[in-house]
Coordinates of C-alpha atoms and ligand atoms in Angstrom, one line a residue:
X569 CA -16.3 5.3 -6.9
X570 CA -16.5 2.0 -9.3
X571 CA -17.0 2.3 -12.9
X572 CA -17.4 -0.5 -15.3
X573 CA -15.1 -0.2 -18.5
X574 CA -17.5 1.4 -20.5
X575 CA -14.5 1.8 -23.6
X576 CA -15.5 0.6 -27.2
X577 CA -12.5 -2.0 -27.0
X578 CA -13.7 -3.7 -24.0
X579 CA -13.2 -7.5 -24.7
X580 CA -11.2 -6.6 -28.0
X581 CA -8.5 -8.6 -28.5
X582 CA -4.7 -6.9 -27.7
X583 CA -3.2 -5.3 -30.2
X584 CA -0.1 -7.9 -31.7
X585 CA 3.0 -6.1 -30.2
X586 CA 1.2 -6.7 -26.7
X587 CA 0.0 -10.0 -27.1
X588 CA 3.6 -10.6 -28.3
X589 CA 5.2 -8.9 -25.3
X590 CA 2.4 -10.5 -22.7
X591 CA 2.0 -14.2 -24.8
X592 CA 3.3 -17.2 -23.4
X593 CA 7.0 -17.3 -25.0
X594 CA 7.7 -14.0 -23.4
X595 CA 6.9 -14.9 -19.7
X596 CA 8.7 -18.4 -20.3
X597 CA 11.7 -16.2 -21.2
X598 CA 10.8 -14.3 -18.4
X599 CA 11.3 -17.4 -15.8
X600 CA 14.5 -18.6 -17.9
X601 CA 16.1 -15.4 -16.8
X602 CA 15.4 -15.8 -13.8
X603 CA 16.3 -19.3 -13.0
X604 CA 19.8 -17.7 -13.5
X605 CA 19.2 -15.1 -10.8
X606 CA 20.9 -16.4 -7.3
X607 CA 18.6 -15.1 -5.4
X608 CA 15.3 -15.7 -7.1
X609 CA 12.6 -18.1 -5.9
X610 CA 8.7 -18.4 -6.2
X611 CA 7.3 -16.2 -4.2
X612 CA 4.4 -17.6 -1.5
X613 CA 0.8 -17.4 -2.5
X614 CA -0.9 -17.3 0.7
X615 CA -4.9 -18.9 1.1
X616 CA -7.3 -16.9 3.7
X617 CA -10.4 -19.1 4.6
X618 CA -11.6 -16.8 7.3
X619 CA -11.0 -13.6 5.4
X620 CA -13.1 -15.5 2.1
X621 CA -15.6 -16.2 4.3
X622 CA -16.5 -12.7 6.1
X623 CA -16.3 -11.2 2.7
X624 CA -19.0 -14.1 1.6
X625 CA -16.6 -15.3 -1.0
X626 CA -15.4 -19.0 -1.8
X627 CA -11.7 -18.0 -2.0
X628 CA -9.2 -15.8 -1.4
X629 CA -5.5 -15.9 -2.3
X630 CA -2.7 -13.5 -1.8
X631 CA 0.3 -13.7 -3.7
X632 CA 3.0 -12.2 -1.2
X633 CA 5.8 -10.5 -3.5
X634 CA 7.2 -9.1 0.0
X635 CA 9.8 -11.7 -1.3
X636 CA 11.0 -11.2 -4.2
X637 CA 13.9 -11.5 -5.2
X638 CA 15.4 -9.4 -1.9
X639 CA 13.9 -6.2 -3.1
X640 CA 10.5 -6.5 -0.9
X641 CA 8.3 -6.1 -4.1
X642 CA 7.3 -7.5 -7.4
X643 CA 8.7 -4.4 -9.1
X644 CA 12.3 -6.5 -8.5
X645 CA 11.1 -8.6 -11.8
X646 CA 10.6 -5.5 -14.3
X647 CA 13.4 -3.1 -14.2
X648 CA 16.0 -5.4 -13.4
X649 CA 14.8 -7.7 -16.1
X650 CA 14.6 -5.3 -19.0
X651 CA 18.2 -3.8 -17.7
X652 CA 19.8 -7.5 -18.2
X653 CA 17.4 -8.0 -21.4
X654 CA 19.0 -4.5 -22.8
X655 CA 22.7 -5.4 -22.3
X656 CA 22.4 -8.7 -23.8
X657 CA 20.9 -7.1 -27.0
X658 CA 24.0 -4.0 -26.9
X659 CA 26.4 -7.3 -26.5
X660 CA 25.0 -8.8 -29.4
X661 CA 24.9 -5.9 -31.4
X662 CA 29.0 -4.9 -30.3
X663 CA 30.0 -8.9 -30.7
X664 CA 28.2 -9.6 -33.8
X665 CA 26.1 -12.6 -32.7
X666 CA 23.6 -13.4 -30.3
X667 CA 24.4 -13.4 -26.5
X668 CA 22.4 -15.8 -24.2
X669 CA 21.5 -15.1 -21.1
X670 CA 24.1 -17.8 -19.9
X671 CA 26.8 -15.5 -20.9
X672 CA 25.9 -12.3 -18.9
X673 CA 29.0 -12.7 -16.6
X674 CA 31.6 -13.3 -19.7
X675 CA 34.2 -10.7 -20.0
X676 CA 32.9 -9.4 -23.2
X677 CA 29.6 -8.7 -22.2
X678 CA 30.8 -7.1 -18.7
X679 CA 32.9 -4.8 -20.7
X680 CA 30.0 -3.8 -22.9
X681 CA 27.8 -3.3 -19.8
X682 CA 30.5 -1.3 -17.9
X683 CA 29.9 1.2 -20.9
X684 CA 26.2 1.8 -20.6
X685 CA 23.9 3.8 -17.7
X686 CA 20.5 3.0 -16.9
X687 CA 18.1 5.5 -15.7
X688 CA 14.9 6.2 -14.3
X689 CA 12.4 7.7 -12.6
X690 CA 11.6 6.4 -9.4
X691 CA 8.6 6.4 -6.3
X692 CA 11.1 3.7 -4.9
X693 CA 10.5 0.1 -5.9
X694 CA 11.5 0.4 -9.4
X695 CA 14.3 2.3 -8.8
X696 CA 15.6 -0.3 -6.9
X697 CA 15.1 -2.9 -9.4
X698 CA 16.9 -1.2 -11.7
X699 CA 20.1 -0.4 -9.5
X700 CA 19.8 -4.1 -8.9
X701 CA 20.0 -4.8 -12.1
X702 CA 22.8 -2.5 -13.0
X703 CA 24.6 -4.2 -10.3
X704 CA 24.2 -7.7 -11.2
X705 CA 25.3 -6.6 -15.0
X706 CA 28.3 -4.5 -14.0
X707 CA 26.6 -1.3 -15.5
X708 CA 25.7 2.0 -13.9
X709 CA 22.8 3.5 -12.8
X710 CA 20.9 6.8 -12.3
X711 CA 17.8 6.8 -10.5
X712 CA 15.7 10.3 -10.4
X713 CA 14.0 10.8 -7.2
X714 CA 11.4 13.3 -6.2
X715 CA 10.5 15.6 -3.2
X716 CA 8.2 12.7 -1.4
X717 CA 10.4 9.6 -1.8
X718 CA 11.5 8.7 1.7
X719 CA 15.2 9.0 2.9
X720 CA 15.3 5.2 3.8
X721 CA 13.7 4.2 0.3
X722 CA 16.8 6.7 -1.5
X723 CA 19.2 4.7 0.7
X724 CA 17.4 1.3 0.0
X725 CA 18.6 2.3 -3.7
X726 CA 22.1 3.7 -3.0
X727 CA 23.1 0.6 -1.8
X728 CA 23.3 -1.1 -5.2
X729 CA 25.7 2.0 -5.9
X730 CA 23.4 4.0 -8.1
X731 CA 23.4 7.8 -8.6
X732 CA 21.0 9.2 -6.7
X733 CA 19.5 12.4 -8.1
X734 CA 16.9 14.5 -6.8
X735 CA 14.2 16.4 -8.2
X736 CA 11.7 19.1 -7.3
X737 CA 8.0 18.1 -7.3
X738 CA 6.2 15.1 -8.6
X739 CA 6.6 11.5 -9.8
X740 CA 5.7 13.0 -12.8
X741 CA 8.4 15.7 -13.1
X742 CA 11.0 13.1 -12.1
X743 CA 10.1 11.3 -14.9
X744 CA 10.2 14.2 -17.4
X745 CA 13.7 15.2 -15.9
X746 CA 15.2 11.7 -15.9
X747 CA 14.3 11.4 -19.6
X748 CA 15.8 15.1 -20.3
X749 CA 19.0 14.2 -18.8
X750 CA 19.5 10.6 -19.6
X751 CA 18.7 11.8 -23.6
X752 CA 21.3 14.5 -22.9
X753 CA 24.1 11.7 -21.8
X754 CA 23.0 8.7 -23.9
X755 CA 22.1 6.7 -21.0
X756 CA 19.1 4.3 -21.3
X757 CA 15.7 5.3 -20.2
X758 CA 14.4 2.2 -18.1
X759 CA 11.1 3.8 -17.7
X760 CA 8.3 1.9 -16.0
X761 CA 5.9 4.1 -17.6
X762 CA 5.6 4.7 -21.6
X763 CA 4.3 7.7 -23.6
X764 CA 4.2 8.5 -27.1
X765 CA 7.1 7.0 -29.2
X766 CA 8.4 5.3 -26.0
X767 CA 7.2 1.8 -25.5
X768 CA 9.3 -1.1 -26.1
X769 CA 11.4 -0.7 -22.8
X770 CA 8.4 -0.2 -20.6
X771 CA 6.5 -3.3 -22.4
X772 CA 9.8 -5.5 -20.9
X773 CA 9.5 -4.3 -17.9
X774 CA 5.7 -5.0 -17.8
X775 CA 7.2 -8.4 -19.3
X776 CA 8.9 -9.2 -16.3
X777 CA 5.8 -8.9 -14.2
X778 CA 3.9 -11.6 -15.9
X779 CA 6.1 -14.5 -13.7
X780 CA 4.1 -13.7 -11.3
X781 CA 1.3 -14.6 -13.0
X782 CA 2.4 -18.4 -14.1
X783 CA 4.2 -19.2 -10.2
X784 CA 0.2 -18.2 -9.4
X785 CA -1.2 -21.0 -12.2
X786 CA 0.9 -23.3 -10.6
X787 CA 0.7 -22.7 -7.1
X788 CA -3.1 -22.2 -6.9
X789 CA -5.7 -25.5 -6.7
X790 CA -7.8 -23.7 -9.5
X791 CA -7.5 -20.5 -11.8
X792 CA -9.3 -17.4 -10.1
X793 CA -12.4 -16.2 -11.0
X794 CA -11.8 -12.7 -10.6
X795 CA -8.6 -10.7 -9.7
X796 CA -7.8 -7.8 -7.9
X797 CA -4.9 -5.3 -8.9
X798 CA -3.3 -2.0 -7.7
X799 CA -2.4 0.7 -10.1
X800 CA 0.3 3.6 -10.0
X801 CA 0.9 3.9 -13.9
X802 CA -1.1 0.9 -14.8
X803 CA 1.6 -1.9 -15.3
X804 CA 1.4 -4.4 -13.2
X805 CA -2.2 -4.5 -13.7
X806 CA -2.4 -4.4 -17.8
X807 CA 0.2 -7.3 -17.3
X808 CA -1.5 -9.4 -15.1
X809 CA -4.5 -8.8 -16.8
X810 CA -2.9 -9.3 -20.0
X811 CA -1.3 -12.2 -19.6
X812 CA -4.4 -13.9 -18.2
X813 CA -6.3 -13.1 -21.5
X814 CA -3.7 -14.6 -23.4
X815 CA -3.5 -17.6 -20.9
X816 CA -7.3 -18.4 -20.4
X817 CA -8.8 -16.9 -23.7
X818 CA -13.0 -15.8 -23.0
X819 CA -13.0 -17.9 -19.7
X820 CA -10.2 -15.4 -18.0
X821 CA -11.0 -14.5 -14.6
X822 CA -13.2 -10.8 -14.3
X823 CA -10.1 -8.1 -13.8
X824 CA -10.8 -5.1 -11.8
X825 CA -8.3 -2.3 -11.4
X826 CA -7.9 -0.3 -8.2
X827 CA -6.4 3.1 -7.8
X828 CA -6.1 4.8 -5.1
X829 CA -9.0 8.2 -5.0
X830 CA -6.0 10.6 -4.2
X831 CA -4.6 9.4 -7.3
X832 CA -6.9 8.1 -9.7
X833 CA -5.2 8.6 -12.6
X834 CA -6.3 4.8 -14.6
X835 CA -10.6 5.3 -12.9
X836 CA -10.4 8.8 -14.4
X837 CA -8.5 7.9 -17.8
X838 CA -11.4 4.7 -17.6
X839 CA -13.9 8.0 -17.6
X840 CA -12.9 9.9 -20.3
X841 CA -11.8 7.2 -22.8
X842 CA -8.7 7.8 -23.0
X843 CA -5.5 8.3 -21.2
X844 CA -5.7 11.9 -18.9
X845 CA -3.1 13.7 -16.6
X846 CA -4.9 14.5 -13.3
X847 CA -4.6 17.1 -11.3
X848 CA -2.2 17.0 -8.2
X849 CA -4.0 16.8 -5.2
X850 CA -2.9 15.9 -1.5
X851 CA -0.5 13.1 -1.4
X852 CA -1.8 9.4 -0.7
X853 CA -0.4 7.1 1.7
X854 CA -0.2 4.8 -1.0
X855 CA 3.2 6.3 -1.9
X856 CA 3.8 4.1 -4.7
X857 CA 0.8 4.4 -6.5
X858 CA 0.7 8.1 -6.6
X859 CA 0.8 8.6 -10.2
X860 CA -1.0 11.3 -11.7
X861 CA -0.6 9.9 -15.5
X862 CA -0.8 6.5 -17.2
X863 CA 1.6 3.9 -18.9
X864 CA 0.5 4.3 -22.6
X865 CA 1.1 1.2 -23.0
X866 CA -0.4 0.0 -19.9
X867 CA -3.8 1.8 -20.8
X868 CA -4.2 0.1 -24.2
X869 CA -4.3 -3.3 -22.5
X870 CA -6.3 -2.3 -19.8
X871 CA -9.0 -0.9 -22.2
X872 CA -9.2 -3.9 -23.8
X873 CA -8.6 -6.0 -20.7
X874 CA -10.2 -4.6 -17.6
X875 CA -13.7 -4.9 -16.9
X876 CA -14.3 -2.5 -13.9
X877 CA -12.4 0.5 -11.9
X878 CA -13.0 1.2 -8.3
X879 CA -10.8 3.5 -5.8
X880 CA -10.2 3.2 -2.5
X881 CA -9.4 5.5 0.2
X882 CA -5.9 6.3 2.6
X883 CA -8.2 4.9 5.7
X884 CA -9.0 1.4 3.6
X885 CA -5.1 0.9 2.8
X886 CA -4.3 1.3 6.2
X887 CA -6.7 -1.3 7.3
X888 CA -6.2 -3.4 5.3
X889 CA -1.9 -3.5 6.2
X890 CA -3.6 -3.9 10.1
X891 CA -6.0 -6.5 9.0
X892 CA -3.3 -8.8 7.4
X893 CA -0.8 -7.9 10.3
X894 CA -3.2 -9.1 13.1
X895 CA -5.1 -11.9 10.9
X896 CA -8.5 -13.3 12.6
X897 CA -9.7 -17.4 12.1
X898 CA -6.1 -18.8 11.9
X899 CA -5.6 -17.2 8.3
X900 CA -1.3 -16.3 8.3
X901 CA -0.1 -12.9 9.2
X902 CA 1.2 -11.1 5.9
X903 CA 3.2 -7.9 6.3
X904 CA 1.8 -5.7 3.5
X905 CA 3.2 -2.2 3.0
X906 CA 1.0 0.9 2.4
X907 CA 0.8 0.3 -1.4
X908 CA 0.9 -3.3 -1.0
X909 CA -2.9 -4.0 0.6
X910 CA -4.8 -1.9 -2.3
X911 CA -5.4 -4.9 -4.4
X912 CA -7.1 -6.3 -1.1
X913 CA -8.7 -3.2 -0.3
X914 CA -10.3 -2.8 -3.7
X915 CA -11.7 -6.5 -3.1
X916 CA -13.0 -5.2 0.1
X917 CA -14.9 -2.4 -0.6
X918 CA -16.3 -4.4 -3.5
X919 CA -17.9 -7.0 -1.4
X920 CA -19.3 -4.3 1.0
X921 CA -21.5 -3.2 -1.3
X922 CA -24.0 -5.3 -3.0
X923 CA -24.4 -3.2 -6.2
X924 CA -20.8 -3.8 -6.9
X925 CA -20.7 -7.3 -6.1
X926 CA -23.3 -7.9 -8.2
X927 CA -22.1 -6.1 -11.6
X928 CA -18.9 -8.4 -10.6
X929 CA -20.8 -11.6 -10.0
X930 CA -18.7 -11.7 -6.4
X931 CA -20.4 -14.7 -4.5
X932 CA -19.8 -17.8 -2.0
X933 CA -18.5 -19.6 -5.3
X934 CA -15.6 -17.0 -6.3
X935 CA -11.7 -17.7 -6.3
X936 CA -10.1 -14.8 -5.8
X937 CA -6.2 -13.5 -6.6
X938 CA -5.2 -10.0 -5.1
X939 CA -1.0 -9.5 -4.8
X940 CA 0.6 -8.5 -2.1
X941 CA 2.9 -5.8 -4.4
X942 CA 5.2 -5.1 -1.1
X943 CA 6.2 -5.7 2.1
X944 CA 7.4 -3.2 4.6
X945 CA 9.9 -1.2 2.2
X946 CA 9.8 1.5 4.5
X947 CA 9.9 0.0 7.9
X948 CA 9.9 3.1 9.6
X949 CA 6.5 3.9 7.8
X950 CA 5.0 0.9 8.3
X951 CA 5.8 1.1 12.1
X952 CA 4.0 4.2 12.3
X953 CA 0.7 2.7 10.4
X954 CA 1.0 -0.6 12.0
X955 CA 2.1 0.0 15.6
X956 CA 4.4 -3.0 15.4
X957 CA 7.8 -3.3 13.6
X958 CA 7.3 -5.5 10.5
X959 CA 9.7 -8.3 12.4
X960 CA 6.7 -8.4 15.3
X961 CA 4.3 -9.4 12.7
X962 CA 2.9 -13.5 13.3
X963 CA 4.8 -13.2 16.6
X964 CA 2.0 -14.0 19.2
X965 CA 0.9 -11.4 21.8
X966 CA 2.0 -8.6 19.4
X967 CA -0.1 -5.4 20.2
X968 CA -0.2 -2.1 18.7
X969 CA -2.9 0.7 17.0
X970 CA -4.7 -1.4 14.9
X971 CA -5.3 -4.3 17.3
Ligands
PLP465 C1 4.6 -1.5 -4.4 C2 3.9 -1.2 -5.8 N1 2.9 -2.1 -5.8 C3 2.2 -1.5 -6.8 C4 2.4 -0.3 -7.9 C5 1.7 0.4 -9.1 O1 2.7 -0.3 -10.4 P1 1.8 0.6 -11.9 O2 2.6 1.5 -11.4 O3 3.1 -0.9 -13.1 O4 0.6 0.5 -12.0 C6 4.0 -0.1 -7.8 C7 4.8 0.9 -8.7 O5 5.6 1.2 -8.3 C8 5.0 -0.7 -6.5 O6 5.9 -0.2 -6.2

């Protein structure tokens, strides 16, 4: 399924509130906050010339978020950043003065944080980030997970000392339950999706993601002509697309949102022209993208700056994981989790179809950016799908199902 953006707001400027959330000053603040984190380092940018050649494009770059803040995914940038911001704001309120990031570990700030509980629902990665942020600042965390979240992913969140709460049903059910219980208990909801009346905190989460774009623009030899980003609720796609619009204006790259065919809430929203909740079908292997309702703020941005939408099948996602693990032509090997390679799967789909290629203006001069949004965040699942363990990727003579 491929759709160019039919929305009347396509190419309209961002709403002022969104332009501020994703603007230059905000992105600079994110990087300043990151510089205070012990385990912060820019994630690598890989060039894949052999795959670019095979796809008939000029250059292909993969921003590899597997290395982000020790958590294995870009989500590490959003939830923990929002937690830190919220603690500093609350400390400012209680102490009656502005409190800077440099004071994060001061006893009076720690005392404020100790009285706060950060709550969220998660498919896995966002909860890890919120729990890590809460541990860092000395707050409590209550993380809600639905029935489909694997025990490995639950354990990876619980190691930060978070209280884990299992919820019947899907991701959307866990979002509702987290909001209900948090409101009852006076906890702070740090959600990566937004709904009517709840926009600011998901906006901060998205603001955290802008760091990837700033790093990329410093690392790449030239700005991209095309960007493909995968979507769950649309937050990361909107953050990347929105920041690129602010950075480049009318000269921004062509932006394509990639949705799993089995959970295509952004594509269906684009088709309807307004946010829609889609029916639950079979689960998708792209577990982190399994969302059935878009984020309100994300859609407001994507309706303006997304140029096209494309779906990918589960087989596409698994093929990409294998292709990245065992590259040809001297390209570097990359560990991509089930949802990590979905943006690249969208590019591969587009490049294989002459009509889509023409509609997007993809050709031998195109420089395409995709984001490996996660590494093997569930190593057992990774090994099942790729046939080798993550640690064997890039090791000579490693074989397996996809070899
Ligand atoms: C690895 C990975 N990729 C992509 C996404 C999609 O992000 P969003 O829900 O902001 O669209 C997620 C969301 O959890 C994720 O964990």
